[in-house]
Amino acid sequence: MAKEKNYVSEAVMRRMPKYYRYLTDMEKSGIERISSRELSQRMGLTASQIRQDFNCFGGFGQQGYGYNVSELRLEIQKILGLTNTYNVIIAGAGNLGQALANYTGFEKDGFHVKCLFDINPRLIGMSIRGIPIYDIDEMEDYISNNKVDIAAICTPKEKAREAAERVIKSGVRGIWNFAAVDIAAPHHVIVENVHLSDSLYTLSFRMSDE
Ligand code: NAI
């Protein structure tokens, strides 16, 4: 990797997962090599855009050869930090928290959901796919005694900031926030918001005739 991540623009960063997804699918279909033109056609980007994106990381591929799919996929996997594994906890074991815990796809990428935390006594003690739901009051102790990399915030919006503050204070560095509030965090903590409603509003805006 030639450049520091800090110098990579938000737009480039947001495209990297898409490259990874396409390359994973191509590798699965047995494609070994791809020209930059074909890659650009598949992805709906220009070949020059792709070259510029990859140049941010020192550039991949060879003139006249194109890209070796597996090698490029591995490079992007490393850039995305997906050669690591991550332990994940979920604050809020309601509809969304349970849906995340039920999804097996994250494990394949190295994200292991270890447990959920909730305030509801009817949920505490239950498990989702073998993943236990604990009392929220045990959350700080759990984080102190176990390696927790990421906390998914799936509480009601009114409780999300407090839940985030608690996990941050306990040393968690990655917040995956699903509640419709913005979470303030110190510099060393990364917050990734998944505002599903914003996405839906964008869809409705684009469909609207106004
Ligand atoms: P839910 O009401 O089914 O679940 C919330 C859970 O959080 C409940 O089990 C509740 O007991 C627990 N909880 C309440 N206060 C807590 C606290 N202080 N600490 C820990 N747990 C606490 O809600 P749902 O549908 O799962 O949504 C969760 C969050 O995700 C909300 O902020 C919601 O706006 C957001 N969201 C959910 C979507 C979905 O598809 N379910 C879509 C878009 C956003």
PDB file of C-alpha atoms and ligand atoms in Angstrom:
ATOM      1  CA  MET A   1       0.000   0.000   0.000  1.00  0.00           C
ATOM      2  CA  ALA A   2       1.707   3.193  -1.110  1.00  0.00           C
ATOM      3  CA  LYS A   3      -0.337   5.820   0.677  1.00  0.00           C
ATOM      4  CA  GLU A   4      -1.693   6.300   4.150  1.00  0.00           C
ATOM      5  CA  LYS A   5      -5.404   5.601   4.521  1.00  0.00           C
ATOM      6  CA  ASN A   6      -5.915   9.197   5.663  1.00  0.00           C
ATOM      7  CA  TYR A   7      -5.131  10.406   2.170  1.00  0.00           C
ATOM      8  CA  VAL A   8      -7.730   8.176   0.547  1.00  0.00           C
ATOM      9  CA  SER A   9     -10.889  10.110  -0.212  1.00  0.00           C
ATOM     10  CA  GLU A  10     -14.239   9.113   1.202  1.00  0.00           C
ATOM     11  CA  ALA A  11     -15.492   8.407  -2.357  1.00  0.00           C
ATOM     12  CA  VAL A  12     -12.638   5.977  -3.088  1.00  0.00           C
ATOM     13  CA  MET A  13     -13.103   4.311   0.286  1.00  0.00           C
ATOM     14  CA  ARG A  14     -16.813   3.823  -0.401  1.00  0.00           C
ATOM     15  CA  ARG A  15     -16.040   2.135  -3.738  1.00  0.00           C
ATOM     16  CA  MET A  16     -13.569  -0.400  -2.306  1.00  0.00           C
ATOM     17  CA  PRO A  17     -16.258  -2.742  -0.882  1.00  0.00           C
ATOM     18  CA  LYS A  18     -17.932  -2.786  -4.290  1.00  0.00           C
ATOM     19  CA  TYR A  19     -14.668  -3.824  -5.996  1.00  0.00           C
ATOM     20  CA  TYR A  20     -14.266  -6.525  -3.384  1.00  0.00           C
ATOM     21  CA  ARG A  21     -17.817  -7.796  -3.922  1.00  0.00           C
ATOM     22  CA  TYR A  22     -17.441  -7.933  -7.711  1.00  0.00           C
ATOM     23  CA  LEU A  23     -14.031  -9.614  -7.540  1.00  0.00           C
ATOM     24  CA  THR A  24     -15.313 -12.190  -5.045  1.00  0.00           C
ATOM     25  CA  ASP A  25     -18.148 -13.069  -7.428  1.00  0.00           C
ATOM     26  CA  MET A  26     -15.758 -13.235 -10.384  1.00  0.00           C
ATOM     27  CA  GLU A  27     -13.352 -15.484  -8.498  1.00  0.00           C
ATOM     28  CA  LYS A  28     -16.254 -17.761  -7.550  1.00  0.00           C
ATOM     29  CA  SER A  29     -17.255 -18.020 -11.224  1.00  0.00           C
ATOM     30  CA  GLY A  30     -13.722 -19.074 -12.121  1.00  0.00           C
ATOM     31  CA  ILE A  31     -12.591 -15.861 -13.849  1.00  0.00           C
ATOM     32  CA  GLU A  32      -8.796 -15.638 -13.467  1.00  0.00           C
ATOM     33  CA  ARG A  33      -7.979 -12.493 -15.341  1.00  0.00           C
ATOM     34  CA  ILE A  34      -9.902  -9.401 -16.372  1.00  0.00           C
ATOM     35  CA  SER A  35      -9.046  -6.394 -18.516  1.00  0.00           C
ATOM     36  CA  SER A  36      -9.582  -2.968 -17.031  1.00  0.00           C
ATOM     37  CA  ARG A  37     -12.168  -2.311 -19.764  1.00  0.00           C
ATOM     38  CA  GLU A  38     -14.195  -5.394 -18.899  1.00  0.00           C
ATOM     39  CA  LEU A  39     -13.984  -4.646 -15.183  1.00  0.00           C
ATOM     40  CA  SER A  40     -15.182  -1.115 -15.844  1.00  0.00           C
ATOM     41  CA  GLN A  41     -18.093  -2.367 -17.949  1.00  0.00           C
ATOM     42  CA  ARG A  42     -19.188  -4.819 -15.284  1.00  0.00           C
ATOM     43  CA  MET A  43     -18.971  -2.242 -12.529  1.00  0.00           C
ATOM     44  CA  GLY A  44     -20.397   0.732 -14.389  1.00  0.00           C
ATOM     45  CA  LEU A  45     -17.257   2.817 -13.799  1.00  0.00           C
ATOM     46  CA  THR A  46     -14.777   4.153 -16.333  1.00  0.00           C
ATOM     47  CA  ALA A  47     -11.446   2.359 -16.743  1.00  0.00           C
ATOM     48  CA  SER A  48      -9.681   5.577 -15.808  1.00  0.00           C
ATOM     49  CA  GLN A  49     -11.716   5.868 -12.603  1.00  0.00           C
ATOM     50  CA  ILE A  50     -10.693   2.337 -11.652  1.00  0.00           C
ATOM     51  CA  ARG A  51      -7.028   3.074 -12.372  1.00  0.00           C
ATOM     52  CA  GLN A  52      -7.198   6.256 -10.302  1.00  0.00           C
ATOM     53  CA  ASP A  53      -8.828   4.400  -7.420  1.00  0.00           C
ATOM     54  CA  PHE A  54      -6.192   1.679  -7.441  1.00  0.00           C
ATOM     55  CA  ASN A  55      -3.392   4.241  -7.770  1.00  0.00           C
ATOM     56  CA  CYS A  56      -4.373   5.516  -4.324  1.00  0.00           C
ATOM     57  CA  PHE A  57      -2.958   2.233  -3.050  1.00  0.00           C
ATOM     58  CA  GLY A  58       0.056   2.075  -5.325  1.00  0.00           C
ATOM     59  CA  GLY A  59      -1.765   0.637  -8.351  1.00  0.00           C
ATOM     60  CA  PHE A  60      -2.431  -2.948  -9.338  1.00  0.00           C
ATOM     61  CA  GLY A  61      -2.431  -4.711 -12.677  1.00  0.00           C
ATOM     62  CA  GLN A  62      -0.131  -4.571 -15.654  1.00  0.00           C
ATOM     63  CA  GLN A  63      -0.362  -2.718 -18.928  1.00  0.00           C
ATOM     64  CA  GLY A  64      -1.703  -5.106 -21.545  1.00  0.00           C
ATOM     65  CA  TYR A  65      -2.464  -7.890 -19.046  1.00  0.00           C
ATOM     66  CA  GLY A  66      -5.257  -6.411 -16.984  1.00  0.00           C
ATOM     67  CA  TYR A  67      -5.844  -7.706 -13.502  1.00  0.00           C
ATOM     68  CA  ASN A  68      -5.333 -11.079 -11.919  1.00  0.00           C
ATOM     69  CA  VAL A  69      -8.695 -11.492 -10.172  1.00  0.00           C
ATOM     70  CA  SER A  70      -7.508 -13.487  -7.138  1.00  0.00           C
ATOM     71  CA  GLU A  71      -4.475 -11.289  -6.532  1.00  0.00           C
ATOM     72  CA  LEU A  72      -6.481  -8.097  -6.833  1.00  0.00           C
ATOM     73  CA  ARG A  73      -9.189  -9.491  -4.576  1.00  0.00           C
ATOM     74  CA  LEU A  74      -6.586 -10.357  -1.947  1.00  0.00           C
ATOM     75  CA  GLU A  75      -5.045  -6.871  -2.110  1.00  0.00           C
ATOM     76  CA  ILE A  76      -8.439  -5.249  -1.639  1.00  0.00           C
ATOM     77  CA  GLN A  77      -9.276  -7.713   1.112  1.00  0.00           C
ATOM     78  CA  LYS A  78      -6.131  -6.549   2.932  1.00  0.00           C
ATOM     79  CA  ILE A  79      -6.929  -2.867   2.320  1.00  0.00           C
ATOM     80  CA  LEU A  80     -10.408  -3.393   3.740  1.00  0.00           C
ATOM     81  CA  GLY A  81      -8.979  -5.111   6.798  1.00  0.00           C
ATOM     82  CA  LEU A  82     -10.878  -8.260   5.909  1.00  0.00           C
ATOM     83  CA  THR A  83      -7.921 -10.547   6.488  1.00  0.00           C
ATOM     84  CA  ASN A  84      -8.450  -9.838  10.210  1.00  0.00           C
ATOM     85  CA  THR A  85     -11.183 -11.243  12.403  1.00  0.00           C
ATOM     86  CA  TYR A  86     -13.420  -9.071  14.550  1.00  0.00           C
ATOM     87  CA  ASN A  87     -15.433  -9.814  17.654  1.00  0.00           C
ATOM     88  CA  VAL A  88     -18.788  -8.078  17.600  1.00  0.00           C
ATOM     89  CA  ILE A  89     -21.332  -7.413  20.339  1.00  0.00           C
ATOM     90  CA  ILE A  90     -24.843  -6.111  19.780  1.00  0.00           C
ATOM     91  CA  ALA A  91     -26.507  -3.602  22.132  1.00  0.00           C
ATOM     92  CA  GLY A  92     -30.276  -4.071  21.763  1.00  0.00           C
ATOM     93  CA  ALA A  93     -31.628  -7.557  21.054  1.00  0.00           C
ATOM     94  CA  GLY A  94     -34.896  -6.562  19.410  1.00  0.00           C
ATOM     95  CA  ASN A  95     -35.935  -7.100  15.801  1.00  0.00           C
ATOM     96  CA  LEU A  96     -32.814  -5.716  14.215  1.00  0.00           C
ATOM     97  CA  GLY A  97     -30.313  -6.976  16.783  1.00  0.00           C
ATOM     98  CA  GLN A  98     -31.711 -10.476  16.429  1.00  0.00           C
ATOM     99  CA  ALA A  99     -31.718 -10.258  12.627  1.00  0.00           C
ATOM    100  CA  LEU A 100     -28.012  -9.305  12.645  1.00  0.00           C
ATOM    101  CA  ALA A 101     -27.203 -12.151  15.038  1.00  0.00           C
ATOM    102  CA  ASN A 102     -29.143 -14.557  12.834  1.00  0.00           C
ATOM    103  CA  TYR A 103     -27.273 -13.680   9.666  1.00  0.00           C
ATOM    104  CA  THR A 104     -24.454 -16.130   9.007  1.00  0.00           C
ATOM    105  CA  GLY A 105     -22.862 -14.108   6.187  1.00  0.00           C
ATOM    106  CA  PHE A 106     -20.859 -11.793   8.471  1.00  0.00           C
ATOM    107  CA  GLU A 107     -18.947 -14.741   9.947  1.00  0.00           C
ATOM    108  CA  LYS A 108     -17.698 -15.711   6.506  1.00  0.00           C
ATOM    109  CA  ASP A 109     -16.005 -12.309   6.335  1.00  0.00           C
ATOM    110  CA  GLY A 110     -14.476 -12.683   9.806  1.00  0.00           C
ATOM    111  CA  PHE A 111     -17.042 -10.784  11.890  1.00  0.00           C
ATOM    112  CA  HIS A 112     -18.035 -12.971  14.842  1.00  0.00           C
ATOM    113  CA  VAL A 113     -21.084 -11.950  16.844  1.00  0.00           C
ATOM    114  CA  LYS A 114     -20.273 -13.058  20.396  1.00  0.00           C
ATOM    115  CA  CYS A 115     -23.328 -11.883  22.353  1.00  0.00           C
ATOM    116  CA  LEU A 116     -26.174  -9.408  22.579  1.00  0.00           C
ATOM    117  CA  PHE A 117     -27.175  -7.129  25.461  1.00  0.00           C
ATOM    118  CA  ASP A 118     -30.648  -5.922  26.360  1.00  0.00           C
ATOM    119  CA  ILE A 119     -32.687  -4.464  29.208  1.00  0.00           C
ATOM    120  CA  ASN A 120     -35.728  -6.663  28.651  1.00  0.00           C
ATOM    121  CA  PRO A 121     -35.857  -9.470  31.277  1.00  0.00           C
ATOM    122  CA  ARG A 122     -37.845 -11.613  28.838  1.00  0.00           C
ATOM    123  CA  LEU A 123     -34.942 -11.591  26.382  1.00  0.00           C
ATOM    124  CA  ILE A 124     -32.059 -11.874  28.863  1.00  0.00           C
ATOM    125  CA  GLY A 125     -30.963 -15.515  29.130  1.00  0.00           C
ATOM    126  CA  MET A 126     -32.282 -16.427  25.685  1.00  0.00           C
ATOM    127  CA  SER A 127     -30.010 -17.089  22.729  1.00  0.00           C
ATOM    128  CA  ILE A 128     -30.115 -16.500  18.990  1.00  0.00           C
ATOM    129  CA  ARG A 129     -28.458 -19.250  16.950  1.00  0.00           C
ATOM    130  CA  GLY A 130     -26.544 -20.138  20.094  1.00  0.00           C
ATOM    131  CA  ILE A 131     -25.455 -16.531  20.678  1.00  0.00           C
ATOM    132  CA  PRO A 132     -26.423 -15.494  24.236  1.00  0.00           C
ATOM    133  CA  ILE A 133     -28.397 -12.415  25.235  1.00  0.00           C
ATOM    134  CA  TYR A 134     -27.028 -10.872  28.440  1.00  0.00           C
ATOM    135  CA  ASP A 135     -28.232  -8.109  30.746  1.00  0.00           C
ATOM    136  CA  ILE A 136     -27.044  -4.698  29.539  1.00  0.00           C
ATOM    137  CA  ASP A 137     -25.617  -4.121  33.002  1.00  0.00           C
ATOM    138  CA  GLU A 138     -23.045  -6.839  32.284  1.00  0.00           C
ATOM    139  CA  MET A 139     -21.843  -5.130  29.112  1.00  0.00           C
ATOM    140  CA  GLU A 140     -18.902  -3.162  30.539  1.00  0.00           C
ATOM    141  CA  ASP A 141     -17.565  -6.184  32.431  1.00  0.00           C
ATOM    142  CA  TYR A 142     -17.898  -8.331  29.327  1.00  0.00           C
ATOM    143  CA  ILE A 143     -15.957  -5.813  27.231  1.00  0.00           C
ATOM    144  CA  SER A 144     -13.236  -5.531  29.888  1.00  0.00           C
ATOM    145  CA  ASN A 145     -12.791  -9.289  30.058  1.00  0.00           C
ATOM    146  CA  ASN A 146     -13.087 -10.158  26.372  1.00  0.00           C
ATOM    147  CA  LYS A 147     -11.695  -8.846  23.132  1.00  0.00           C
ATOM    148  CA  VAL A 148     -14.497  -6.769  21.593  1.00  0.00           C
ATOM    149  CA  ASP A 149     -13.707  -4.887  18.415  1.00  0.00           C
ATOM    150  CA  ILE A 150     -17.091  -3.701  17.225  1.00  0.00           C
ATOM    151  CA  ALA A 151     -20.374  -2.830  18.949  1.00  0.00           C
ATOM    152  CA  ALA A 152     -23.536  -2.743  16.848  1.00  0.00           C
ATOM    153  CA  ILE A 153     -26.024  -0.259  18.303  1.00  0.00           C
ATOM    154  CA  CYS A 154     -29.554  -1.598  17.844  1.00  0.00           C
ATOM    155  CA  THR A 155     -31.316   0.063  20.760  1.00  0.00           C
ATOM    156  CA  PRO A 156     -34.189   2.515  20.351  1.00  0.00           C
ATOM    157  CA  LYS A 157     -32.922   5.844  19.105  1.00  0.00           C
ATOM    158  CA  GLU A 158     -33.350   7.518  22.518  1.00  0.00           C
ATOM    159  CA  LYS A 159     -30.937   5.050  24.133  1.00  0.00           C
ATOM    160  CA  ALA A 160     -28.382   4.812  21.345  1.00  0.00           C
ATOM    161  CA  ARG A 161     -26.039   7.606  22.434  1.00  0.00           C
ATOM    162  CA  GLU A 162     -25.860   6.256  25.957  1.00  0.00           C
ATOM    163  CA  ALA A 163     -25.178   2.725  24.718  1.00  0.00           C
ATOM    164  CA  ALA A 164     -22.444   4.023  22.421  1.00  0.00           C
ATOM    165  CA  GLU A 165     -20.845   6.060  25.217  1.00  0.00           C
ATOM    166  CA  ARG A 166     -20.769   3.011  27.453  1.00  0.00           C
ATOM    167  CA  VAL A 167     -19.049   0.771  24.912  1.00  0.00           C
ATOM    168  CA  ILE A 168     -16.581   3.502  23.952  1.00  0.00           C
ATOM    169  CA  LYS A 169     -15.662   4.091  27.603  1.00  0.00           C
ATOM    170  CA  SER A 170     -15.039   0.368  27.931  1.00  0.00           C
ATOM    171  CA  GLY A 171     -12.575   0.463  25.038  1.00  0.00           C
ATOM    172  CA  VAL A 172     -14.489  -0.517  21.898  1.00  0.00           C
ATOM    173  CA  ARG A 173     -13.026   1.178  18.820  1.00  0.00           C
ATOM    174  CA  GLY A 174     -15.666   0.441  16.204  1.00  0.00           C
ATOM    175  CA  ILE A 175     -19.328   1.461  16.370  1.00  0.00           C
ATOM    176  CA  TRP A 176     -21.811   0.117  13.831  1.00  0.00           C
ATOM    177  CA  ASN A 177     -24.781   2.342  14.486  1.00  0.00           C
ATOM    178  CA  PHE A 178     -28.242   1.461  13.220  1.00  0.00           C
ATOM    179  CA  ALA A 179     -30.193   4.009  15.275  1.00  0.00           C
ATOM    180  CA  ALA A 180     -31.286   7.189  13.558  1.00  0.00           C
ATOM    181  CA  VAL A 181     -29.041   9.487  15.608  1.00  0.00           C
ATOM    182  CA  ASP A 182     -25.551  10.762  15.046  1.00  0.00           C
ATOM    183  CA  ILE A 183     -23.070   9.511  17.569  1.00  0.00           C
ATOM    184  CA  ALA A 184     -20.208  11.683  18.756  1.00  0.00           C
ATOM    185  CA  ALA A 185     -17.049   9.723  19.354  1.00  0.00           C
ATOM    186  CA  PRO A 186     -13.403  10.516  20.095  1.00  0.00           C
ATOM    187  CA  HIS A 187     -10.937  10.547  17.230  1.00  0.00           C
ATOM    188  CA  HIS A 188      -9.674   6.997  17.783  1.00  0.00           C
ATOM    189  CA  VAL A 189     -13.181   5.500  17.535  1.00  0.00           C
ATOM    190  CA  ILE A 190     -14.660   4.793  14.112  1.00  0.00           C
ATOM    191  CA  VAL A 191     -18.414   5.187  13.741  1.00  0.00           C
ATOM    192  CA  GLU A 192     -20.165   3.734  10.721  1.00  0.00           C
ATOM    193  CA  ASN A 193     -23.817   4.685  10.452  1.00  0.00           C
ATOM    194  CA  VAL A 194     -26.359   2.505   8.709  1.00  0.00           C
ATOM    195  CA  HIS A 195     -29.284   4.861   8.410  1.00  0.00           C
ATOM    196  CA  LEU A 196     -31.784   2.708   6.546  1.00  0.00           C
ATOM    197  CA  SER A 197     -34.416   5.448   6.615  1.00  0.00           C
ATOM    198  CA  ASP A 198     -32.051   7.906   4.906  1.00  0.00           C
ATOM    199  CA  SER A 199     -31.591   5.393   2.131  1.00  0.00           C
ATOM    200  CA  LEU A 200     -35.342   4.962   1.818  1.00  0.00           C
ATOM    201  CA  TYR A 201     -35.860   8.740   1.741  1.00  0.00           C
ATOM    202  CA  THR A 202     -33.294   8.935  -1.050  1.00  0.00           C
ATOM    203  CA  LEU A 203     -35.192   6.282  -2.975  1.00  0.00           C
ATOM    204  CA  SER A 204     -38.447   8.172  -2.511  1.00  0.00           C
ATOM    205  CA  PHE A 205     -36.763  11.461  -3.522  1.00  0.00           C
ATOM    206  CA  ARG A 206     -35.471   9.898  -6.719  1.00  0.00           C
ATOM    207  CA  MET A 207     -38.889   8.425  -7.514  1.00  0.00           C
ATOM    208  CA  SER A 208     -40.713  11.621  -6.754  1.00  0.00           C
ATOM    209  CA  ASP A 209     -41.926  13.833  -9.639  1.00  0.00           C
ATOM    210  CA  GLU A 210     -41.667  17.068  -7.659  1.00  0.00           C
TER     211      GLU A 210
HETATM  212  P1  NAI B   1     -36.909  -3.114  18.810  1.00  0.00           P
HETATM  213  O1  NAI B   1     -37.816  -2.268  19.628  1.00  0.00           O
HETATM  214  O2  NAI B   1     -37.420  -4.357  18.218  1.00  0.00           O
HETATM  215  O3  NAI B   1     -35.601  -3.476  19.652  1.00  0.00           O
HETATM  216  C1  NAI B   1     -34.923  -2.583  20.497  1.00  0.00           C
HETATM  217  C2  NAI B   1     -34.356  -3.399  21.653  1.00  0.00           C
HETATM  218  O4  NAI B   1     -33.532  -2.556  22.451  1.00  0.00           O
HETATM  219  C3  NAI B   1     -35.428  -3.946  22.576  1.00  0.00           C
HETATM  220  O5  NAI B   1     -35.259  -5.339  22.764  1.00  0.00           O
HETATM  221  C4  NAI B   1     -35.242  -3.191  23.886  1.00  0.00           C
HETATM  222  O6  NAI B   1     -35.571  -3.953  25.033  1.00  0.00           O
HETATM  223  C5  NAI B   1     -33.765  -2.879  23.809  1.00  0.00           C
HETATM  224  N1  NAI B   1     -33.331  -1.760  24.635  1.00  0.00           N
HETATM  225  C6  NAI B   1     -34.022  -0.660  25.025  1.00  0.00           C
HETATM  226  N2  NAI B   1     -33.254   0.151  25.749  1.00  0.00           N
HETATM  227  C7  NAI B   1     -32.025  -0.435  25.827  1.00  0.00           C
HETATM  228  C8  NAI B   1     -30.815  -0.086  26.446  1.00  0.00           C
HETATM  229  N3  NAI B   1     -30.680   1.061  27.120  1.00  0.00           N
HETATM  230  N4  NAI B   1     -29.782  -0.924  26.303  1.00  0.00           N
HETATM  231  C9  NAI B   1     -29.897  -2.088  25.624  1.00  0.00           C
HETATM  232  N5  NAI B   1     -31.030  -2.478  25.023  1.00  0.00           N
HETATM  233  C10 NAI B   1     -32.090  -1.651  25.115  1.00  0.00           C
HETATM  234  O7  NAI B   1     -36.343  -2.120  17.689  1.00  0.00           O
HETATM  235  P2  NAI B   1     -35.649  -2.544  16.293  1.00  0.00           P
HETATM  236  O8  NAI B   1     -36.650  -2.611  15.233  1.00  0.00           O
HETATM  237  O9  NAI B   1     -34.769  -3.708  16.508  1.00  0.00           O
HETATM  238  O10 NAI B   1     -34.776  -1.266  16.001  1.00  0.00           O
HETATM  239  C11 NAI B   1     -33.579  -1.010  16.703  1.00  0.00           C
HETATM  240  C12 NAI B   1     -32.952   0.289  16.233  1.00  0.00           C
HETATM  241  O11 NAI B   1     -32.664   0.192  14.851  1.00  0.00           O
HETATM  242  C13 NAI B   1     -33.867   1.488  16.404  1.00  0.00           C
HETATM  243  O12 NAI B   1     -33.095   2.600  16.758  1.00  0.00           O
HETATM  244  C14 NAI B   1     -34.503   1.647  15.056  1.00  0.00           C
HETATM  245  O13 NAI B   1     -34.899   2.972  14.788  1.00  0.00           O
HETATM  246  C15 NAI B   1     -33.367   1.225  14.153  1.00  0.00           C
HETATM  247  N6  NAI B   1     -33.834   0.697  12.881  1.00  0.00           N
HETATM  248  C16 NAI B   1     -34.421  -0.530  12.800  1.00  0.00           C
HETATM  249  C17 NAI B   1     -34.839  -1.019  11.578  1.00  0.00           C
HETATM  250  C18 NAI B   1     -35.390  -2.388  11.411  1.00  0.00           C
HETATM  251  O14 NAI B   1     -35.452  -2.851  10.255  1.00  0.00           O
HETATM  252  N7  NAI B   1     -35.788  -3.060  12.483  1.00  0.00           N
HETATM  253  C19 NAI B   1     -34.743  -0.216  10.365  1.00  0.00           C
HETATM  254  C20 NAI B   1     -34.159   1.049  10.559  1.00  0.00           C
HETATM  255  C21 NAI B   1     -33.704   1.477  11.775  1.00  0.00           C
END
